[in-house]
Amino acid sequence: MTINDVSCYNEISMMPPYPIPKAAAILMTLLEDKGFEAYIIGGFVRDLLLGRFGGDIDMATNASTQQMIELFKDYPLSKIGEKLGTIGVKIMDQWIEITTYRSEGTSSNYRHPDEVRFIGSLKDDVFRRDFTINALAINIYGDLIDYTDGCIDLKKRQIKAIGHPEDRFQEDALRILRALRFSVQLGFTIEDKTSLAMIKSQDLIKTLPIERISVEFDKLIQSQHLEPLFKNYPELLKICIDFDPTHIQHIEQFSDKGLRYLCLLNHMNAEKIQNQLTHLKHPKSFVLKVSLLKILSEIKTQDRYTMKTLLGGYGKELVLLVLEYQKTLGMDGIDPLLMTELIKEDPCVSLKDLAINGDDLLKMDHQGKTIKVILNQLLELVMKDEIKNDKASLSQAVSRLS
Ligand code: CTP
C-alpha cells in the first residue's frame, strides 16, 4: 500500500515524494538492480515526516546477509549483527544498517528474540516492530509505505504499540522505556492501551542489563515534557532510578544534564548519589561532577574569602551551575550577587593564578619544600585581600615571610 492521499499530511511537515539521502539511494539502487527490494524504515522516516533530519538510516530488504555481503563487498562492512540479519555498510562517511526482513519469535529473556525467522515481505517485517510511528518505510521513489497507520498516529502525535502492546513489551522490555523516551523527545502522548500495558509490564524492565536502561533513561532525562511523565509513571521510572519528585517541576529549567540528575536525586547525600550514578554506569567524571554539585549546593555563605576557596576548590563552572540550581529551587545558599561580582573580578584563587611562581622563588634563593609552603602562604594572603597579587607586592611579602 502506497499512500498518495495528501490529506494524511495536514500536520506533517513533509510531503511526498520524500527525499532519499544519496548514500541510501546508492545502496537501494545496488539492491534493486539485482532484483531485491529495499526500503528506508524506522526512526529516519518518522523524523523525516516530522521535518527532523540527520538521524541514522536503517534499511530493510529481502536480500539475505550473505547476498548483502557479496553485493557490498567494495564497502567497509560491519557484521556484528549478522546472526540477527543485519549488515552495516559504510558509505559516504556514514554507517547504514540493512536488515533482512524478519519476524522474531517470542523472547524468553525479554530482550533478544530466541529465534529470528527471515521472511518474505516488508509487510510481515513491519509488524514485528515496536510502535506504529517507527514502522513507516519509504522506497527509492520516495513513496511512503504505511501498513500500521503510523501516519495517522504521527498526525495524532501519539505513541501506539503495533498489535497487542503487551506482546511487544514481552518481546523487548526496553520498548517500555523507548515509549517514554519518544513521548518526551517528540512531545507525543502515549495511547491508552499502550500506556496500560507499559505499566502492567513494568517489572520486565528489571530483567534488562543496567547499561541499556541507563542509555535510554539518559536520552529521556535530556528531553522536555518531563514533569507529567514523572507524575504519570512514578513506579515505572523508580525501577530505573531512585528519584524523589519534590523538585520535578523545576527539572526542565536546567539545560545541564548534571543539574537534571541532581534535581532528581536531591534527597540523597553525595555518597548515595555517587552509588546511584555508578550503578547506572555513568562515567566517573560525570559521577564526580554531580556529587560535587550536591556538596556545593548545600553550602551557604556570604563571605568573600569562603567564596574564593569555593572557586579555587570546585572551579568556576561548577559554582555557576550551583548558583543556577540554588536560585531555581529557591534555596538559601551562596550569595548570588556577591559571587557574581567576585567572578567578574577574576580573582586569584589558586597557585597558578599567583603573579609569582616557583622559579621566581628559586631566584630568590628558596629551595625545595619551602617554596611550596611560601607559595601557599602568599595565596592565602592574596585571597584574604591582605596583599595585592602583583610581583612587587608578592616579592616584598616573601622577604617578610622568610
Ligand atoms: N525497533 C523495535 N524495537 C526495539 C528497537 C528498535 O521494533 N526495541 C525497530 C523500530 O522500528 C525502530 C528501528 O527498529 O524504528 C530502529 O531502531 P533504533 O535505531 O534503535 O531507533 P529509532 O527508532 O531509529 O530511533 P532513535 O534513533 O531516535 O533511537
Coordinates of N, CA, C and O in Angstrom, one line a residue, residues 203-338:
D203 N 7.6 -4.5 35.4 CA 8.6 -5.3 36.1 C 9.6 -5.9 35.2 O 10.7 -6.3 35.6
L204 N 9.2 -6.1 33.9 CA 10.1 -6.7 32.9 C 11.4 -5.8 32.8 O 12.4 -6.3 32.4
I205 N 11.3 -4.5 33.1 CA 12.4 -3.6 32.9 C 13.6 -4.2 33.8 O 14.8 -4.1 33.4
K206 N 13.3 -4.8 34.9 CA 14.3 -5.3 35.9 C 15.1 -6.4 35.2 O 16.2 -6.7 35.7
T207 N 14.6 -7.0 34.1 CA 15.4 -8.1 33.5 C 16.4 -7.5 32.5 O 17.2 -8.3 32.0
L208 N 16.4 -6.2 32.3 CA 17.3 -5.6 31.3 C 18.7 -5.4 31.9 O 18.8 -5.0 33.1
P209 N 19.7 -5.4 31.1 CA 21.0 -5.0 31.6 C 21.0 -3.5 31.9 O 20.4 -2.8 31.2
I210 N 21.6 -3.2 33.0 CA 21.6 -1.8 33.5 C 22.1 -0.8 32.4 O 21.6 0.3 32.3
E211 N 23.0 -1.2 31.6 CA 23.6 -0.3 30.6 C 22.5 0.2 29.6 O 22.4 1.3 29.2
R212 N 21.6 -0.8 29.2 CA 20.5 -0.4 28.3 C 19.5 0.5 28.9 O 19.1 1.5 28.3
I213 N 19.2 0.2 30.2 CA 18.3 1.1 30.9 C 18.8 2.5 31.0 O 18.2 3.5 30.7
S214 N 20.1 2.5 31.3 CA 20.8 3.8 31.5 C 20.9 4.7 30.3 O 20.6 5.9 30.3
V215 N 21.2 4.0 29.1 CA 21.3 4.8 27.9 C 19.9 5.4 27.5 O 19.8 6.6 27.1
E216 N 18.9 4.6 27.7 CA 17.5 5.1 27.3 C 17.1 6.2 28.3 O 16.6 7.2 27.9
F217 N 17.4 6.0 29.6 CA 16.9 7.0 30.6 C 17.7 8.3 30.4 O 17.1 9.4 30.6
D218 N 19.0 8.1 30.0 CA 19.8 9.3 29.8 C 19.2 10.2 28.6 O 19.2 11.4 28.7
K219 N 18.7 9.5 27.6 CA 18.1 10.3 26.5 C 16.8 11.0 27.0 O 16.5 12.1 26.6
L220 N 16.1 10.2 27.8 CA 14.8 10.7 28.3 C 15.0 12.0 29.2 O 14.3 13.0 29.0
I221 N 16.0 11.9 30.1 CA 16.2 12.9 31.0 C 16.6 14.3 30.4 O 16.5 15.3 30.9
Q222 N 17.2 14.1 29.2 CA 17.6 15.4 28.5 C 16.5 16.0 27.6 O 16.8 16.9 26.8
S223 N 15.3 15.4 27.7 CA 14.2 15.9 26.8 C 13.3 16.9 27.6 O 13.6 17.2 28.7
Q224 N 12.3 17.3 26.9 CA 11.3 18.2 27.6 C 10.1 17.4 28.1 O 10.1 16.1 28.0
H225 N 9.0 18.0 28.5 CA 7.8 17.4 29.0 C 8.0 16.3 30.1 O 7.3 15.3 30.1
L226 N 9.0 16.6 30.9 CA 9.3 15.6 31.9 C 8.4 15.5 33.1 O 8.1 14.4 33.7
E227 N 7.9 16.7 33.5 CA 7.1 16.7 34.7 C 5.9 15.8 34.7 O 5.7 14.9 35.6
P228 N 5.1 15.9 33.6 CA 3.9 14.9 33.5 C 4.4 13.5 33.5 O 3.7 12.6 34.0
L229 N 5.5 13.2 32.8 CA 6.0 11.9 32.7 C 6.3 11.3 34.1 O 5.9 10.1 34.4
F230 N 7.0 12.0 34.9 CA 7.4 11.5 36.2 C 6.1 11.4 37.1 O 6.1 10.6 38.0
K231 N 5.1 12.2 36.8 CA 3.9 12.2 37.6 C 3.0 11.0 37.2 O 2.4 10.3 38.0
N232 N 3.0 10.7 35.9 CA 2.2 9.6 35.4 C 2.8 8.2 35.5 O 2.1 7.2 35.5
Y233 N 4.1 8.1 35.5 CA 4.7 6.8 35.6 C 5.8 6.7 36.7 O 6.9 6.2 36.5
P234 N 5.4 7.1 38.0 CA 6.4 7.1 39.0 C 7.0 5.8 39.4 O 8.2 5.7 39.5
E235 N 6.1 4.7 39.5 CA 6.6 3.4 39.8 C 7.6 2.9 38.8 O 8.6 2.3 39.0
L236 N 7.1 3.1 37.5 CA 7.9 2.5 36.4 C 9.3 3.2 36.4 O 10.3 2.5 36.3
L237 N 9.3 4.5 36.5 CA 10.6 5.2 36.5 C 11.5 5.0 37.7 O 12.7 5.0 37.6
K238 N 10.8 4.6 38.8 CA 11.6 4.3 40.0 C 12.4 3.0 39.8 O 13.4 2.8 40.5
I239 N 12.0 2.2 38.9 CA 12.8 1.0 38.6 C 14.1 1.4 37.9 O 15.1 0.8 38.1
C240 N 14.1 2.5 37.2 CA 15.3 3.0 36.6 C 16.2 3.8 37.5 O 17.4 3.6 37.5
I241 N 15.6 4.6 38.3 CA 16.4 5.5 39.2 C 15.6 5.8 40.5 O 14.4 6.0 40.4
D242 N 16.2 5.8 41.6 CA 15.5 6.1 42.9 C 15.3 7.6 43.1 O 15.9 8.2 43.9
F243 N 14.4 8.1 42.2 CA 14.3 9.6 42.2 C 13.3 10.1 43.3 O 12.5 9.3 43.8
D244 N 13.4 11.4 43.6 CA 12.4 12.0 44.5 C 11.7 13.1 43.7 O 12.3 13.9 43.1
P245 N 10.4 13.1 43.8 CA 9.6 14.0 42.9 C 9.5 15.5 43.4 O 9.0 16.3 42.7
T246 N 10.1 15.7 44.6 CA 9.8 17.1 45.2 C 10.1 18.2 44.3 O 9.4 19.2 44.2
H247 N 11.2 18.2 43.5 CA 11.6 19.3 42.7 C 11.3 19.1 41.2 O 11.9 19.9 40.4
I248 N 10.5 18.1 40.9 CA 10.4 17.7 39.5 C 9.9 18.9 38.6 O 10.2 19.0 37.4
Q249 N 9.1 19.8 39.2 CA 8.6 20.9 38.4 C 9.7 21.8 37.9 O 9.4 22.6 37.0
H250 N 10.9 21.7 38.4 CA 12.0 22.6 38.0 C 12.9 21.9 37.0 O 13.8 22.6 36.4
I251 N 12.8 20.6 36.8 CA 13.8 19.9 36.1 C 14.1 20.4 34.7 O 15.3 20.5 34.3
E252 N 13.1 20.8 34.0 CA 13.3 21.3 32.6 C 13.9 22.7 32.5 O 14.3 23.1 31.5
Q253 N 14.0 23.3 33.7 CA 14.7 24.7 33.7 C 16.2 24.5 33.5 O 16.9 25.5 33.3
F254 N 16.7 23.3 33.8 CA 18.1 23.1 33.7 C 18.5 22.5 32.3 O 18.0 21.5 31.9
S255 N 19.5 23.2 31.7 CA 20.0 22.7 30.4 C 21.1 21.7 30.7 O 21.4 20.8 29.9
D256 N 21.7 21.9 31.9 CA 22.9 21.0 32.2 C 22.4 19.6 32.7 O 21.5 19.6 33.6
K257 N 22.9 18.5 32.1 CA 22.4 17.2 32.5 C 22.7 16.9 33.9 O 21.9 16.3 34.6
G258 N 23.9 17.3 34.4 CA 24.2 17.1 35.8 C 23.2 17.7 36.8 O 22.8 17.1 37.8
L259 N 22.7 18.9 36.5 CA 21.7 19.5 37.3 C 20.4 18.8 37.3 O 19.7 18.7 38.3
R260 N 20.1 18.2 36.1 CA 18.9 17.5 36.0 C 18.9 16.2 36.9 O 18.0 15.9 37.6
Y261 N 20.1 15.5 36.9 CA 20.2 14.4 37.8 C 20.2 14.8 39.2 O 19.5 14.2 40.1
L262 N 20.8 15.9 39.5 CA 20.8 16.4 40.9 C 19.4 16.7 41.4 O 19.0 16.4 42.5
C263 N 18.6 17.3 40.5 CA 17.3 17.6 40.8 C 16.4 16.4 41.2 O 15.6 16.4 42.1
L264 N 16.7 15.3 40.5 CA 16.0 14.0 40.8 C 16.5 13.3 42.0 O 15.8 12.6 42.7
L265 N 17.8 13.6 42.3 CA 18.5 12.8 43.4 C 18.8 13.7 44.6 O 19.6 13.4 45.5
N266 N 18.1 14.9 44.7 CA 18.4 15.9 45.7 C 18.2 15.3 47.1 O 18.8 15.8 48.0
H267 N 17.4 14.3 47.3 CA 17.1 13.8 48.6 C 18.3 12.9 49.1 O 18.3 12.5 50.3
M268 N 19.2 12.6 48.2 CA 20.4 11.8 48.7 C 21.6 12.6 49.0 O 21.7 13.7 48.5
N269 N 22.4 12.0 49.9 CA 23.7 12.7 50.1 C 24.7 12.4 49.0 O 24.4 11.6 48.1
A270 N 25.8 13.1 49.0 CA 26.8 13.0 47.9 C 27.2 11.5 47.7 O 27.3 11.0 46.5
E271 N 27.4 10.8 48.8 CA 27.8 9.4 48.6 C 26.8 8.5 48.0 O 27.1 7.7 47.1
K272 N 25.5 8.7 48.4 CA 24.4 7.9 47.8 C 24.3 8.3 46.3 O 24.0 7.4 45.5
I273 N 24.4 9.6 46.0 CA 24.3 10.0 44.6 C 25.4 9.2 43.8 O 25.2 8.7 42.7
Q274 N 26.6 9.2 44.3 CA 27.7 8.5 43.7 C 27.4 7.1 43.4 O 27.6 6.5 42.3
N275 N 26.8 6.4 44.4 CA 26.5 5.0 44.3 C 25.4 4.8 43.2 O 25.5 3.9 42.4
Q276 N 24.4 5.7 43.2 CA 23.3 5.5 42.3 C 23.8 5.7 40.8 O 23.5 4.9 39.9
L277 N 24.6 6.8 40.6 CA 25.1 7.0 39.3 C 26.1 6.0 38.8 O 26.2 5.7 37.6
T278 N 26.9 5.5 39.7 CA 27.9 4.5 39.4 C 27.1 3.2 39.0 O 27.5 2.5 38.0
H279 N 26.1 2.9 39.8 CA 25.2 1.7 39.4 C 24.7 1.9 38.0 O 24.6 0.9 37.3
L280 N 24.3 3.1 37.6 CA 23.8 3.3 36.3 C 24.9 3.4 35.2 O 24.6 3.7 34.1
K281 N 26.1 3.1 35.6 CA 27.3 3.0 34.7 C 27.6 4.4 34.1 O 28.1 4.4 32.9
H282 N 27.4 5.5 34.8 CA 27.8 6.7 34.2 C 29.3 6.9 34.3 O 29.9 6.3 35.2
P283 N 29.9 7.6 33.4 CA 31.4 7.8 33.5 C 31.8 8.4 34.8 O 31.0 9.2 35.4
K284 N 33.0 8.0 35.3 CA 33.4 8.5 36.6 C 33.4 10.0 36.7 O 33.0 10.6 37.7
S285 N 33.8 10.7 35.6 CA 33.9 12.2 35.7 C 32.5 12.8 35.9 O 32.3 13.8 36.6
F286 N 31.4 12.1 35.3 CA 30.1 12.6 35.5 C 29.6 12.4 36.9 O 29.0 13.2 37.6
V287 N 29.9 11.2 37.4 CA 29.5 10.8 38.8 C 30.1 11.9 39.8 O 29.5 12.4 40.7
L288 N 31.4 12.2 39.5 CA 32.1 13.1 40.4 C 31.5 14.5 40.3 O 31.2 15.2 41.3
K289 N 31.2 14.9 39.1 CA 30.6 16.2 38.9 C 29.3 16.4 39.7 O 29.1 17.3 40.4
V290 N 28.4 15.4 39.6 CA 27.1 15.5 40.2 C 27.2 15.5 41.8 O 26.6 16.2 42.5
S291 N 28.2 14.6 42.2 CA 28.3 14.6 43.7 C 29.0 15.9 44.2 O 28.6 16.3 45.3
L292 N 29.9 16.5 43.4 CA 30.4 17.8 43.9 C 29.4 18.8 43.8 O 29.3 19.7 44.7
L293 N 28.5 18.8 42.8 CA 27.4 19.8 42.7 C 26.5 19.6 44.0 O 26.1 20.6 44.5
K294 N 26.3 18.4 44.4 CA 25.5 18.2 45.6 C 26.1 18.8 46.8 O 25.5 19.5 47.6
I295 N 27.5 18.6 47.0 CA 28.2 19.2 48.2 C 28.1 20.7 48.1 O 27.7 21.3 49.1
L296 N 28.4 21.2 47.0 CA 28.4 22.7 46.8 C 27.0 23.3 47.1 O 26.8 24.4 47.6
S297 N 25.9 22.5 46.6 CA 24.6 23.1 46.7 C 24.1 23.2 48.1 O 23.2 23.9 48.4
E298 N 24.8 22.6 49.1 CA 24.4 22.7 50.5 C 25.2 23.8 51.2 O 25.0 23.9 52.4
I299 N 26.1 24.5 50.5 CA 26.9 25.5 51.2 C 26.1 26.8 51.1 O 25.6 27.2 50.1
K300 N 26.1 27.5 52.3 CA 25.5 28.8 52.4 C 26.6 29.7 52.8 O 27.3 29.5 53.8
T301 N 26.8 30.8 52.1 CA 27.9 31.8 52.5 C 27.7 33.1 51.9 O 27.2 33.2 50.7
Q302 N 28.1 34.1 52.6 CA 28.2 35.5 52.1 C 29.6 36.0 52.2 O 29.9 37.2 52.0
D303 N 30.5 35.1 52.6 CA 31.9 35.5 53.0 C 32.7 35.4 51.7 O 32.8 34.4 51.1
R304 N 33.4 36.6 51.4 CA 34.2 36.7 50.2 C 35.3 35.7 50.2 O 35.6 35.0 49.1
Y305 N 36.0 35.5 51.3 CA 37.1 34.6 51.3 C 36.6 33.1 51.1 O 37.2 32.4 50.3
T306 N 35.5 32.8 51.8 CA 35.0 31.4 51.6 C 34.6 31.2 50.1 O 34.8 30.1 49.5
M307 N 34.0 32.2 49.5 CA 33.6 32.1 48.1 C 34.8 31.9 47.2 O 34.8 31.1 46.3
K308 N 36.0 32.6 47.6 CA 37.2 32.3 46.8 C 37.7 30.9 46.9 O 38.1 30.3 46.0
T309 N 37.6 30.4 48.2 CA 38.0 29.0 48.3 C 37.1 28.0 47.5 O 37.6 27.0 47.0
L310 N 35.8 28.4 47.4 CA 34.9 27.5 46.6 C 35.4 27.6 45.1 O 35.4 26.6 44.4
L311 N 35.7 28.8 44.6 CA 36.1 28.9 43.2 C 37.4 28.2 43.0 O 37.6 27.5 42.0
G312 N 38.3 28.3 44.0 CA 39.6 27.5 43.9 C 39.4 26.0 43.9 O 40.0 25.3 43.2
G313 N 38.5 25.6 44.8 CA 38.4 24.2 45.1 C 37.5 23.4 44.1 O 37.8 22.3 43.7
Y314 N 36.5 24.1 43.6 CA 35.5 23.4 42.7 C 35.5 23.9 41.3 O 35.0 23.3 40.4
G315 N 36.1 25.1 41.1 CA 36.1 25.7 39.7 C 34.9 26.5 39.5 O 33.8 26.3 40.0
K316 N 35.1 27.5 38.5 CA 34.0 28.5 38.2 C 32.8 27.8 37.6 O 31.6 28.1 38.0
E317 N 33.0 26.8 36.8 CA 31.8 26.2 36.1 C 30.9 25.6 37.1 O 29.6 25.8 37.0
L318 N 31.4 24.8 38.0 CA 30.5 24.1 39.0 C 29.8 25.1 39.9 O 28.6 25.0 40.2
V319 N 30.6 26.2 40.3 CA 30.0 27.2 41.1 C 28.8 27.9 40.4 O 27.7 28.1 41.0
L320 N 29.0 28.2 39.1 CA 27.9 28.9 38.4 C 26.7 28.0 38.3 O 25.6 28.4 38.4
L321 N 27.0 26.7 38.1 CA 25.9 25.7 38.0 C 25.1 25.7 39.3 O 23.9 25.7 39.3
V322 N 25.8 25.7 40.4 CA 25.2 25.6 41.7 C 24.4 26.9 42.0 O 23.3 26.9 42.6
L323 N 24.9 28.1 41.5 CA 24.1 29.3 41.7 C 22.8 29.2 41.0 O 21.7 29.5 41.5
E324 N 22.9 28.6 39.8 CA 21.6 28.4 39.0 C 20.7 27.5 39.7 O 19.5 27.7 39.8
Y325 N 21.3 26.4 40.3 CA 20.4 25.4 40.9 C 19.8 26.0 42.2 O 18.6 25.8 42.4
Q326 N 20.6 26.7 43.0 CA 20.0 27.2 44.2 C 18.9 28.2 44.0 O 17.9 28.3 44.6
K327 N 19.2 29.1 42.9 CA 18.2 30.1 42.6 C 16.9 29.4 42.1 O 15.8 29.8 42.5
T328 N 17.0 28.5 41.2 CA 15.8 27.8 40.6 C 15.0 27.1 41.7 O 13.8 27.2 41.7
L329 N 15.7 26.5 42.6 CA 15.0 25.8 43.7 C 14.6 26.7 44.9 O 14.0 26.2 45.9
G330 N 15.0 27.9 44.8 CA 14.7 28.9 45.9 C 15.4 28.5 47.1 O 14.9 28.7 48.2
M331 N 16.7 28.0 47.0 CA 17.4 27.6 48.2 C 18.2 28.8 48.7 O 18.7 29.7 48.0
D332 N 18.4 28.7 50.0 CA 19.3 29.7 50.7 C 20.7 29.2 50.6 O 21.0 28.1 51.1
G333 N 21.6 29.8 49.8 CA 22.9 29.2 49.6 C 24.0 30.2 49.4 O 24.1 31.1 50.3
I334 N 24.8 30.1 48.4 CA 25.9 31.0 48.1 C 25.3 32.3 47.7 O 24.4 32.3 46.7
D335 N 25.7 33.5 48.3 CA 25.1 34.7 47.9 C 25.3 35.0 46.4 O 26.5 35.2 46.0
P336 N 24.3 35.0 45.6 CA 24.5 35.0 44.1 C 25.1 36.4 43.7 O 25.9 36.4 42.8
L337 N 24.7 37.5 44.3 CA 25.2 38.8 43.8 C 26.7 38.9 44.1 O 27.5 39.3 43.3
L338 N 27.0 38.6 45.4 CA 28.4 38.7 45.8 C 29.3 37.7 44.9 O 30.4 38.1 44.5

